[in-house]
């Protein structure tokens, strides 16, 4: 019935993979189909576009082959110079560690300094852990991700170590920390985030099914002193949002999930009006307190994660909202959250000054989130791509429904996002993104919006969309 909300399932089957409703392709499927119908005649076998795409694929394979060391790479004690390692560790400690906290930082610093002590043989298990930390830190080390080849090798060495059949020797806290770090390091590879080590240690069990115990939270530094007081529970702000985020993930991506719009609104209301509001209030209190307060990076990442969940929840209803007013609220939320995501990873030059040198080492945390997104972190990168496609779909819908004699002005914020994305995607390629389809897609989308807005008939649109 017209105006009646219905259940919508938009999982996408691609070859042997099933993409859930939170995947970036959702929210732009119809736009992509229309775009491919126009572009496909120009990329037939033997065309210039086809040969260029094939050449890019060959270059991508060659590039990946240069990065990957021979398998299995034996673990070695070889490390970068201490001056470089210090910066990489600092990059990790001020970014990933401040958000996810897989390590006990004081113990790590002590063991790290011992690695460089003369006459001491470093512990192999700690070296493996250290190399993962160096790999994660390399993503924000410099603008060009110049240590990518070393970073890939460090991850491969870790995978060699944890594949050792003597698994019982690794049933300890350090090994669990290493597995957690490996999941973070492999995030951009899109591999299964579940860890068998966590299952062995009982971390897969529902806490309610475990033996009752008393849990007291301390800061890492407090564990090194005698009479330490536990920190307030409200300092675990991101962890407190886990239940609602898990509910949303299951609602969207469980196999055969077909949630109703009423349930979407209920979950969205709980996330936005209760959880997110309380999270923002807690962060504001931390900022106003004397002493340590959240870093800019911490606030950015926490906000990005929450915005991503709010957007993903409403994306399945984004395309239907173009034709049915029932889903207008979802359409508004998706556009609003997409713009927030884009502004987070592409801040205005007036807000963040450009470094004097392109390859300048990061100072403090001024560009960590921007650089992390460009360097290939899957969570941030795919969310950004989806935000760009949402902007493109919205603009294309606007120009298609125009009925005036002269073109109506397009939304300047969405148009700016699309044009800026054409500059953002080459930056990703420069630091190691080997798939150029995203850049081609963004350029094609911008070209089609421009030509359609100008009233050009589709058959007259040039094949060159760059």
Short mmCIF file of C-alpha atoms in Angstrom, two decimals:
data_model
loop_
_atom_site.label_atom_id
_atom_site.label_comp_id
_atom_site.label_asym_id
_atom_site.label_seq_id
_atom_site.Cartn_x
_atom_site.Cartn_y
_atom_site.Cartn_z
CA UNK A 1 0.00 0.00 0.00
CA UNK A 2 1.15 3.53 -0.76
CA UNK A 3 2.60 5.28 2.28
CA UNK A 4 2.81 2.07 4.34
CA UNK A 5 6.22 1.07 5.62
CA UNK A 6 7.39 -2.38 4.63
CA UNK A 7 10.29 -4.67 5.34
CA UNK A 8 13.22 -4.21 2.98
CA UNK A 9 16.18 -6.51 2.45
CA UNK A 10 19.02 -5.22 0.30
CA UNK A 11 21.80 -7.77 0.70
CA UNK A 12 23.90 -8.05 -2.45
CA UNK A 13 25.31 -11.32 -3.81
CA UNK A 14 28.54 -10.79 -5.73
CA UNK A 15 30.29 -13.94 -6.99
CA UNK A 16 30.88 -15.96 -3.81
CA UNK A 17 30.33 -13.06 -1.41
CA UNK A 18 27.16 -11.84 0.22
CA UNK A 19 27.30 -8.16 1.15
CA UNK A 20 25.04 -7.13 4.00
CA UNK A 21 22.82 -4.07 4.11
CA UNK A 22 25.58 -1.94 5.68
CA UNK A 23 27.94 -2.51 2.72
CA UNK A 24 28.93 0.62 0.80
CA UNK A 25 27.23 -0.49 -2.41
CA UNK A 26 23.82 -0.19 -0.77
CA UNK A 27 22.30 3.24 -1.13
CA UNK A 28 23.61 3.60 -4.66
CA UNK A 29 22.63 0.41 -6.51
CA UNK A 30 20.12 2.04 -8.84
CA UNK A 31 22.47 4.91 -9.56
CA UNK A 32 25.28 2.46 -10.35
CA UNK A 33 23.06 0.46 -12.70
CA UNK A 34 22.08 3.59 -14.62
CA UNK A 35 25.69 4.73 -14.76
CA UNK A 36 26.93 1.36 -16.01
CA UNK A 37 24.28 1.34 -18.75
CA UNK A 38 25.81 4.57 -20.08
CA UNK A 39 29.48 3.68 -19.58
CA UNK A 40 29.40 0.04 -20.72
CA UNK A 41 29.31 0.76 -24.49
CA UNK A 42 32.53 2.73 -24.09
CA UNK A 43 34.43 -0.04 -22.29
CA UNK A 44 33.83 -2.90 -24.68
CA UNK A 45 36.70 -5.21 -25.51
CA UNK A 46 39.31 -3.45 -27.64
CA UNK A 47 38.37 0.09 -26.63
CA UNK A 48 40.87 2.51 -25.13
CA UNK A 49 39.01 2.47 -21.81
CA UNK A 50 39.05 -1.33 -21.72
CA UNK A 51 42.78 -1.55 -22.41
CA UNK A 52 43.49 1.11 -19.78
CA UNK A 53 41.49 -0.78 -17.15
CA UNK A 54 43.32 -4.02 -17.97
CA UNK A 55 46.66 -2.24 -17.72
CA UNK A 56 45.70 -0.89 -14.29
CA UNK A 57 44.81 -4.42 -13.17
CA UNK A 58 48.20 -5.70 -14.30
CA UNK A 59 49.94 -2.89 -12.43
CA UNK A 60 47.88 -3.66 -9.32
CA UNK A 61 48.92 -7.32 -9.37
CA UNK A 62 52.57 -6.37 -9.89
CA UNK A 63 52.41 -3.87 -7.04
CA UNK A 64 50.90 -6.38 -4.62
CA UNK A 65 53.52 -8.94 -5.63
CA UNK A 66 56.29 -6.46 -4.74
CA UNK A 67 54.79 -5.85 -1.30
CA UNK A 68 54.29 -9.49 -0.34
CA UNK A 69 57.36 -11.34 0.99
CA UNK A 70 57.94 -15.02 0.13
CA UNK A 71 55.68 -17.27 2.19
CA UNK A 72 56.20 -18.21 4.91
CA UNK A 73 58.41 -15.30 5.99
CA UNK A 74 60.51 -16.46 8.96
CA UNK A 75 60.30 -14.15 12.00
CA UNK A 76 63.43 -12.07 12.37
CA UNK A 77 64.76 -9.63 14.94
CA UNK A 78 65.28 -6.97 12.28
CA UNK A 79 63.66 -3.65 13.19
CA UNK A 80 63.77 -0.16 11.65
CA UNK A 81 66.21 2.32 13.19
CA UNK A 82 65.24 3.34 16.73
CA UNK A 83 64.52 6.91 15.64
CA UNK A 84 61.92 5.61 13.16
CA UNK A 85 60.58 2.96 15.53
CA UNK A 86 60.06 5.58 18.24
CA UNK A 87 57.88 7.63 15.90
CA UNK A 88 55.90 4.58 14.78
CA UNK A 89 55.25 3.57 18.38
CA UNK A 90 54.21 7.13 19.21
CA UNK A 91 51.82 7.11 16.24
CA UNK A 92 50.22 3.92 17.53
CA UNK A 93 50.00 5.04 21.16
CA UNK A 94 48.30 8.33 20.34
CA UNK A 95 45.79 6.80 17.92
CA UNK A 96 44.74 3.14 18.05
CA UNK A 97 45.78 2.53 21.65
CA UNK A 98 43.76 5.50 22.92
CA UNK A 99 40.57 4.12 21.35
CA UNK A 100 40.81 0.31 21.66
CA UNK A 101 43.42 -0.15 24.42
CA UNK A 102 44.57 -3.72 23.68
CA UNK A 103 47.85 -3.22 25.56
CA UNK A 104 49.03 -2.39 29.06
CA UNK A 105 50.98 0.67 27.94
CA UNK A 106 53.48 1.01 30.87
CA UNK A 107 54.53 -2.64 30.57
CA UNK A 108 54.86 -2.26 26.82
CA UNK A 109 57.07 0.82 27.15
CA UNK A 110 59.31 -1.02 29.61
CA UNK A 111 59.69 -4.02 27.30
CA UNK A 112 60.17 -1.73 24.30
CA UNK A 113 63.12 0.06 25.89
CA UNK A 114 64.62 -3.31 26.80
CA UNK A 115 64.66 -4.29 23.12
CA UNK A 116 67.27 -1.63 22.43
CA UNK A 117 69.42 -2.45 25.46
CA UNK A 118 72.88 -3.73 24.58
CA UNK A 119 73.62 -7.39 25.18
CA UNK A 120 69.99 -8.49 25.60
CA UNK A 121 68.21 -10.92 23.29
CA UNK A 122 64.66 -9.66 22.63
CA UNK A 123 61.80 -12.02 23.40
CA UNK A 124 60.36 -13.40 20.16
CA UNK A 125 56.75 -13.08 21.31
CA UNK A 126 57.26 -9.43 22.17
CA UNK A 127 59.03 -8.74 18.86
CA UNK A 128 56.01 -10.12 17.02
CA UNK A 129 53.74 -7.85 19.03
CA UNK A 130 56.04 -4.88 18.49
CA UNK A 131 56.06 -5.35 14.72
CA UNK A 132 52.25 -5.24 14.65
CA UNK A 133 52.38 -1.99 16.57
CA UNK A 134 54.91 -0.62 14.09
CA UNK A 135 52.64 -1.72 11.23
CA UNK A 136 49.61 0.06 12.69
CA UNK A 137 51.68 3.16 13.40
CA UNK A 138 53.02 3.18 9.84
CA UNK A 139 49.56 4.10 8.52
CA UNK A 140 49.85 7.55 10.12
CA UNK A 141 53.63 7.91 9.94
CA UNK A 142 53.78 9.98 6.77
CA UNK A 143 51.57 11.11 3.94
CA UNK A 144 52.80 8.56 1.40
CA UNK A 145 52.64 5.44 3.63
CA UNK A 146 56.29 4.96 2.70
CA UNK A 147 56.69 1.95 5.00
CA UNK A 148 53.91 -0.11 3.41
CA UNK A 149 56.24 -2.86 2.16
CA UNK A 150 57.73 -3.28 5.62
CA UNK A 151 54.26 -3.14 7.16
CA UNK A 152 53.02 -6.00 4.97
CA UNK A 153 56.02 -8.11 5.92
CA UNK A 154 55.49 -7.46 9.64
CA UNK A 155 51.91 -8.72 9.39
CA UNK A 156 53.00 -11.80 7.43
CA UNK A 157 55.66 -12.60 10.03
CA UNK A 158 53.01 -12.46 12.74
CA UNK A 159 50.74 -14.78 10.79
CA UNK A 160 53.62 -17.24 10.48
CA UNK A 161 54.19 -17.20 14.23
CA UNK A 162 50.57 -17.68 15.26
CA UNK A 163 50.17 -20.56 12.77
CA UNK A 164 52.67 -22.60 14.80
CA UNK A 165 50.92 -25.87 15.82
CA UNK A 166 52.23 -25.53 19.40
CA UNK A 167 49.21 -23.43 20.29
CA UNK A 168 49.16 -24.28 24.02
CA UNK A 169 52.30 -22.22 24.56
CA UNK A 170 50.35 -19.20 23.36
CA UNK A 171 47.48 -19.45 25.87
CA UNK A 172 48.44 -16.27 27.68
CA UNK A 173 47.51 -12.62 27.84
CA UNK A 174 50.33 -11.48 25.56
CA UNK A 175 49.18 -13.83 22.81
CA UNK A 176 45.61 -12.60 23.18
CA UNK A 177 46.86 -9.01 22.86
CA UNK A 178 48.81 -9.99 19.74
CA UNK A 179 45.69 -11.50 18.18
CA UNK A 180 43.75 -8.31 18.93
CA UNK A 181 46.50 -6.23 17.32
CA UNK A 182 46.54 -8.55 14.31
CA UNK A 183 42.81 -8.03 13.80
CA UNK A 184 43.37 -4.27 13.74
CA UNK A 185 46.35 -4.58 11.40
CA UNK A 186 44.39 -6.81 8.99
CA UNK A 187 41.27 -4.64 9.05
CA UNK A 188 41.92 -3.16 5.65
CA UNK A 189 42.14 -6.69 4.20
CA UNK A 190 38.49 -7.33 5.11
CA UNK A 191 39.25 -10.71 6.67
CA UNK A 192 37.22 -12.54 9.31
CA UNK A 193 37.61 -10.61 12.58
CA UNK A 194 36.88 -13.62 14.80
CA UNK A 195 39.83 -14.96 16.76
CA UNK A 196 40.12 -18.61 17.77
CA UNK A 197 42.43 -17.50 20.56
CA UNK A 198 39.63 -15.48 22.11
CA UNK A 199 37.39 -18.54 22.02
CA UNK A 200 40.02 -20.65 23.74
CA UNK A 201 40.31 -18.05 26.51
CA UNK A 202 36.54 -17.89 26.96
CA UNK A 203 36.06 -14.42 25.47
CA UNK A 204 33.33 -15.74 23.18
CA UNK A 205 31.03 -16.50 26.11
CA UNK A 206 28.21 -14.23 27.20
CA UNK A 207 29.40 -12.55 30.45
CA UNK A 208 26.10 -13.54 32.07
CA UNK A 209 27.01 -17.21 31.59
CA UNK A 210 30.40 -16.88 33.29
CA UNK A 211 31.18 -17.36 36.98
CA UNK A 212 30.26 -14.15 38.87
CA UNK A 213 33.26 -11.95 39.52
CA UNK A 214 34.01 -8.41 40.60
CA UNK A 215 35.33 -6.16 37.85
CA UNK A 216 37.21 -2.98 38.75
CA UNK A 217 38.58 -0.70 36.02
CA UNK A 218 42.00 0.93 36.40
CA UNK A 219 44.08 3.06 34.08
CA UNK A 220 47.23 1.34 32.84
CA UNK A 221 49.50 3.64 34.86
CA UNK A 222 47.50 2.96 38.03
CA UNK A 223 48.31 -0.74 37.85
CA UNK A 224 51.96 0.11 38.46
CA UNK A 225 51.40 1.82 41.84
CA UNK A 226 50.23 0.57 45.22
CA UNK A 227 47.07 2.33 46.42
CA UNK A 228 45.40 3.11 43.12
CA UNK A 229 41.76 4.14 42.87
CA UNK A 230 39.61 2.76 40.05
CA UNK A 231 38.63 5.22 37.35
CA UNK A 232 34.95 6.16 36.92
CA UNK A 233 32.90 3.81 34.76
CA UNK A 234 31.93 6.69 32.47
CA UNK A 235 35.46 6.76 31.03
CA UNK A 236 34.60 3.64 29.01
CA UNK A 237 32.34 5.65 26.74
CA UNK A 238 32.82 3.78 23.46
CA UNK A 239 32.57 0.39 25.19
CA UNK A 240 29.22 1.43 26.67
CA UNK A 241 27.80 1.79 23.15
CA UNK A 242 28.70 -1.77 22.15
CA UNK A 243 25.31 -3.39 22.94
CA UNK A 244 23.32 -1.03 20.68
CA UNK A 245 25.97 -1.24 17.94
CA UNK A 246 25.85 -5.03 18.06
CA UNK A 247 22.05 -4.95 17.82
CA UNK A 248 22.24 -2.72 14.74
CA UNK A 249 24.87 -4.92 13.09
CA UNK A 250 22.77 -8.04 13.64
CA UNK A 251 19.63 -6.24 12.48
CA UNK A 252 21.30 -5.25 9.21
CA UNK A 253 23.59 -8.14 8.39
CA UNK A 254 22.26 -11.35 9.90
CA UNK A 255 21.70 -13.92 7.18
CA UNK A 256 18.20 -13.45 5.82
CA UNK A 257 17.68 -10.27 7.81
CA UNK A 258 14.56 -8.44 6.71
CA UNK A 259 13.92 -5.80 9.35
CA UNK A 260 10.89 -3.55 9.40
CA UNK A 261 10.97 0.21 9.18
CA UNK A 262 9.37 0.45 12.61
CA UNK A 263 12.29 -1.47 14.10
CA UNK A 264 14.71 0.77 12.20
CA UNK A 265 13.13 3.86 13.71
CA UNK A 266 13.16 2.30 17.17
CA UNK A 267 16.85 1.38 17.00
CA UNK A 268 17.72 4.72 15.42
CA UNK A 269 15.86 6.60 18.13
CA UNK A 270 17.64 4.67 20.88
CA UNK A 271 21.02 5.22 19.26
CA UNK A 272 20.56 8.91 18.52
CA UNK A 273 18.45 10.25 21.38
CA UNK A 274 19.80 8.12 24.21
CA UNK A 275 23.18 6.48 23.56
CA UNK A 276 24.77 9.12 21.30
CA UNK A 277 23.43 11.99 23.38
CA UNK A 278 24.79 10.47 26.59
CA UNK A 279 28.11 9.73 24.88
CA UNK A 280 28.49 13.36 23.79
CA UNK A 281 27.64 14.59 27.29
CA UNK A 282 30.23 12.28 28.84
CA UNK A 283 32.92 13.42 26.41
CA UNK A 284 32.10 17.05 27.16
CA UNK A 285 32.50 16.35 30.89
CA UNK A 286 35.88 14.73 30.28
CA UNK A 287 37.03 17.73 28.25
CA UNK A 288 36.02 20.12 31.03
CA UNK A 289 37.77 18.10 33.75
CA UNK A 290 41.20 19.03 35.00
CA UNK A 291 43.98 16.70 33.93
CA UNK A 292 43.95 14.37 30.96
CA UNK A 293 41.12 14.86 28.48
CA UNK A 294 40.30 12.98 25.27
CA UNK A 295 42.55 13.80 22.34
CA UNK A 296 41.19 15.24 19.13
CA UNK A 297 41.76 11.89 17.44
CA UNK A 298 39.81 10.01 20.12
CA UNK A 299 36.83 12.34 19.78
CA UNK A 300 36.96 12.15 15.98
CA UNK A 301 37.06 8.34 15.88
CA UNK A 302 34.30 7.87 18.44
CA UNK A 303 32.10 10.37 16.62
CA UNK A 304 32.88 8.77 13.24
CA UNK A 305 31.93 5.31 14.52
CA UNK A 306 28.60 6.48 15.92
CA UNK A 307 27.75 8.49 12.79
CA UNK A 308 28.59 5.46 10.64
CA UNK A 309 26.13 3.31 12.58
CA UNK A 310 23.39 5.93 12.35
CA UNK A 311 23.89 6.15 8.59
CA UNK A 312 24.10 2.38 8.03
CA UNK A 313 20.84 1.82 9.89
CA UNK A 314 18.87 4.04 7.48
CA UNK A 315 20.74 3.27 4.22
CA UNK A 316 18.43 0.37 3.20
CA UNK A 317 15.57 2.89 2.99
CA UNK A 318 17.57 5.60 1.20
CA UNK A 319 16.70 4.57 -2.37
CA UNK A 320 13.02 3.76 -1.59
CA UNK A 321 12.76 7.24 -0.07
CA UNK A 322 13.28 8.73 -3.54
CA UNK A 323 9.87 7.36 -4.51
CA UNK A 324 8.00 6.89 -1.22
CA UNK A 325 7.46 9.69 1.30
CA UNK A 326 7.19 7.14 4.12
CA UNK A 327 10.98 6.95 4.26
CA UNK A 328 11.72 10.68 3.98
CA UNK A 329 13.20 10.75 7.48
CA UNK A 330 15.71 8.04 6.57
CA UNK A 331 16.66 9.94 3.42
CA UNK A 332 17.39 13.04 5.50
CA UNK A 333 19.40 11.12 8.10
CA UNK A 334 21.57 9.34 5.50
CA UNK A 335 22.43 12.60 3.71
CA UNK A 336 23.17 14.41 6.96
CA UNK A 337 25.39 11.62 8.31
CA UNK A 338 27.17 11.20 4.96
CA UNK A 339 28.14 14.86 4.93
CA UNK A 340 29.45 14.57 8.49
CA UNK A 341 31.55 11.57 7.49
CA UNK A 342 32.97 13.42 4.50
CA UNK A 343 33.80 16.53 6.54
CA UNK A 344 35.63 14.37 9.07
CA UNK A 345 37.99 12.87 6.47
CA UNK A 346 38.26 15.91 4.18
CA UNK A 347 38.36 18.92 6.51
CA UNK A 348 38.39 22.43 5.13
CA UNK A 349 41.82 23.89 4.52
CA UNK A 350 40.68 26.90 6.56
CA UNK A 351 40.19 24.62 9.58
CA UNK A 352 43.37 22.52 9.31
CA UNK A 353 46.45 24.22 7.79
CA UNK A 354 48.31 22.29 5.12
CA UNK A 355 51.74 21.02 6.29
CA UNK A 356 54.69 22.92 4.76
CA UNK A 357 55.96 19.73 3.10
CA UNK A 358 53.82 17.01 1.56
CA UNK A 359 55.86 14.27 3.19
CA UNK A 360 56.24 15.99 6.54
CA UNK A 361 56.07 13.66 9.54
CA UNK A 362 52.86 14.20 11.50
CA UNK A 363 53.09 16.62 14.41
CA UNK A 364 50.90 15.66 17.35
CA UNK A 365 47.57 14.38 16.01
CA UNK A 366 46.58 17.10 13.56
CA UNK A 367 45.85 14.81 10.61
CA UNK A 368 45.72 11.28 12.01
CA UNK A 369 42.14 10.42 11.03
CA UNK A 370 42.53 11.92 7.56
CA UNK A 371 45.74 9.99 6.98
CA UNK A 372 44.34 6.77 8.44
CA UNK A 373 41.44 6.93 5.98
CA UNK A 374 43.67 7.58 2.98
CA UNK A 375 46.15 4.87 3.97
CA UNK A 376 43.59 2.13 3.54
CA UNK A 377 41.75 1.44 6.80
CA UNK A 378 38.73 -0.48 5.52
CA UNK A 379 36.21 0.75 8.07
CA UNK A 380 36.93 4.43 7.47
CA UNK A 381 37.59 4.09 3.73
CA UNK A 382 34.41 2.20 2.83
CA UNK A 383 32.28 4.53 4.95
CA UNK A 384 33.78 7.45 3.07
CA UNK A 385 33.11 5.85 -0.32
CA UNK A 386 29.49 5.22 0.65
CA UNK A 387 29.14 8.84 1.76
CA UNK A 388 30.35 10.01 -1.66
CA UNK A 389 27.93 7.70 -3.48
CA UNK A 390 25.06 8.95 -1.32
CA UNK A 391 25.92 12.50 -2.38
CA UNK A 392 26.09 11.45 -6.05
CA UNK A 393 22.79 9.58 -5.90
CA UNK A 394 21.04 12.53 -4.26
CA UNK A 395 22.31 14.99 -6.86
CA UNK A 396 21.43 12.69 -9.74
CA UNK A 397 17.92 12.27 -8.37
CA UNK A 398 17.60 16.04 -8.15
CA UNK A 399 18.62 16.72 -11.74
CA UNK A 400 16.40 13.93 -13.06
CA UNK A 401 13.23 15.37 -11.52
CA UNK A 402 13.85 18.94 -12.66
CA UNK A 403 11.10 20.24 -14.90
CA UNK A 404 11.96 23.92 -15.35
CA UNK A 405 13.22 25.62 -18.49
CA UNK A 406 16.55 26.37 -16.85
CA UNK A 407 18.53 24.09 -14.52
CA UNK A 408 17.86 24.59 -10.82
CA UNK A 409 20.90 25.10 -8.58
CA UNK A 410 22.29 21.91 -7.10
CA UNK A 411 22.97 21.53 -3.39
CA UNK A 412 26.35 23.19 -2.99
CA UNK A 413 27.47 20.99 -0.08
CA UNK A 414 26.79 17.76 -1.96
CA UNK A 415 28.33 19.09 -5.17
CA UNK A 416 31.45 20.17 -3.28
CA UNK A 417 31.73 16.71 -1.73
CA UNK A 418 31.64 15.03 -5.15
CA UNK A 419 34.20 17.41 -6.64
CA UNK A 420 36.49 17.07 -3.62
CA UNK A 421 36.19 13.27 -3.76
CA UNK A 422 37.77 13.38 -7.23
CA UNK A 423 40.84 14.86 -5.53
CA UNK A 424 40.67 12.54 -2.51
CA UNK A 425 40.65 9.23 -4.41
CA UNK A 426 43.94 9.82 -6.31
CA UNK A 427 45.55 10.42 -2.91
CA UNK A 428 44.43 6.95 -1.85
CA UNK A 429 45.95 5.48 -5.02
CA UNK A 430 49.23 7.32 -4.44
CA UNK A 431 49.69 5.72 -1.02
CA UNK A 432 48.91 2.20 -2.21
CA UNK A 433 45.26 1.66 -3.15
CA UNK A 434 45.50 -0.72 -6.10
CA UNK A 435 41.85 -0.73 -7.20
CA UNK A 436 41.14 2.25 -9.46
CA UNK A 437 37.45 1.43 -9.92
CA UNK A 438 36.49 3.73 -7.07
CA UNK A 439 38.20 6.70 -8.69
CA UNK A 440 36.69 5.89 -12.09
CA UNK A 441 33.27 5.60 -10.47
CA UNK A 442 33.54 8.97 -8.74
CA UNK A 443 34.72 10.71 -11.93
CA UNK A 444 31.95 9.07 -13.95
CA UNK A 445 29.35 10.09 -11.37
CA UNK A 446 30.55 13.70 -11.36
CA UNK A 447 30.54 13.80 -15.17
CA UNK A 448 27.05 12.38 -15.47
CA UNK A 449 25.66 14.82 -12.92
CA UNK A 450 27.29 17.71 -14.77
CA UNK A 451 26.05 16.70 -18.22
CA UNK A 452 22.55 15.82 -17.06
CA UNK A 453 22.26 19.11 -15.18
CA UNK A 454 23.26 20.95 -18.33
CA UNK A 455 20.50 19.18 -20.25
CA UNK A 456 22.75 17.06 -22.46
CA UNK A 457 21.06 13.99 -23.89
CA UNK A 458 22.59 10.70 -22.79
CA UNK A 459 23.49 9.65 -26.31
CA UNK A 460 25.56 12.84 -26.66
CA UNK A 461 27.53 12.38 -23.46
CA UNK A 462 31.21 11.86 -24.37
CA UNK A 463 32.78 8.55 -23.54
CA UNK A 464 35.58 10.33 -21.70
CA UNK A 465 34.16 10.93 -18.19
CA UNK A 466 37.38 11.98 -16.54
#
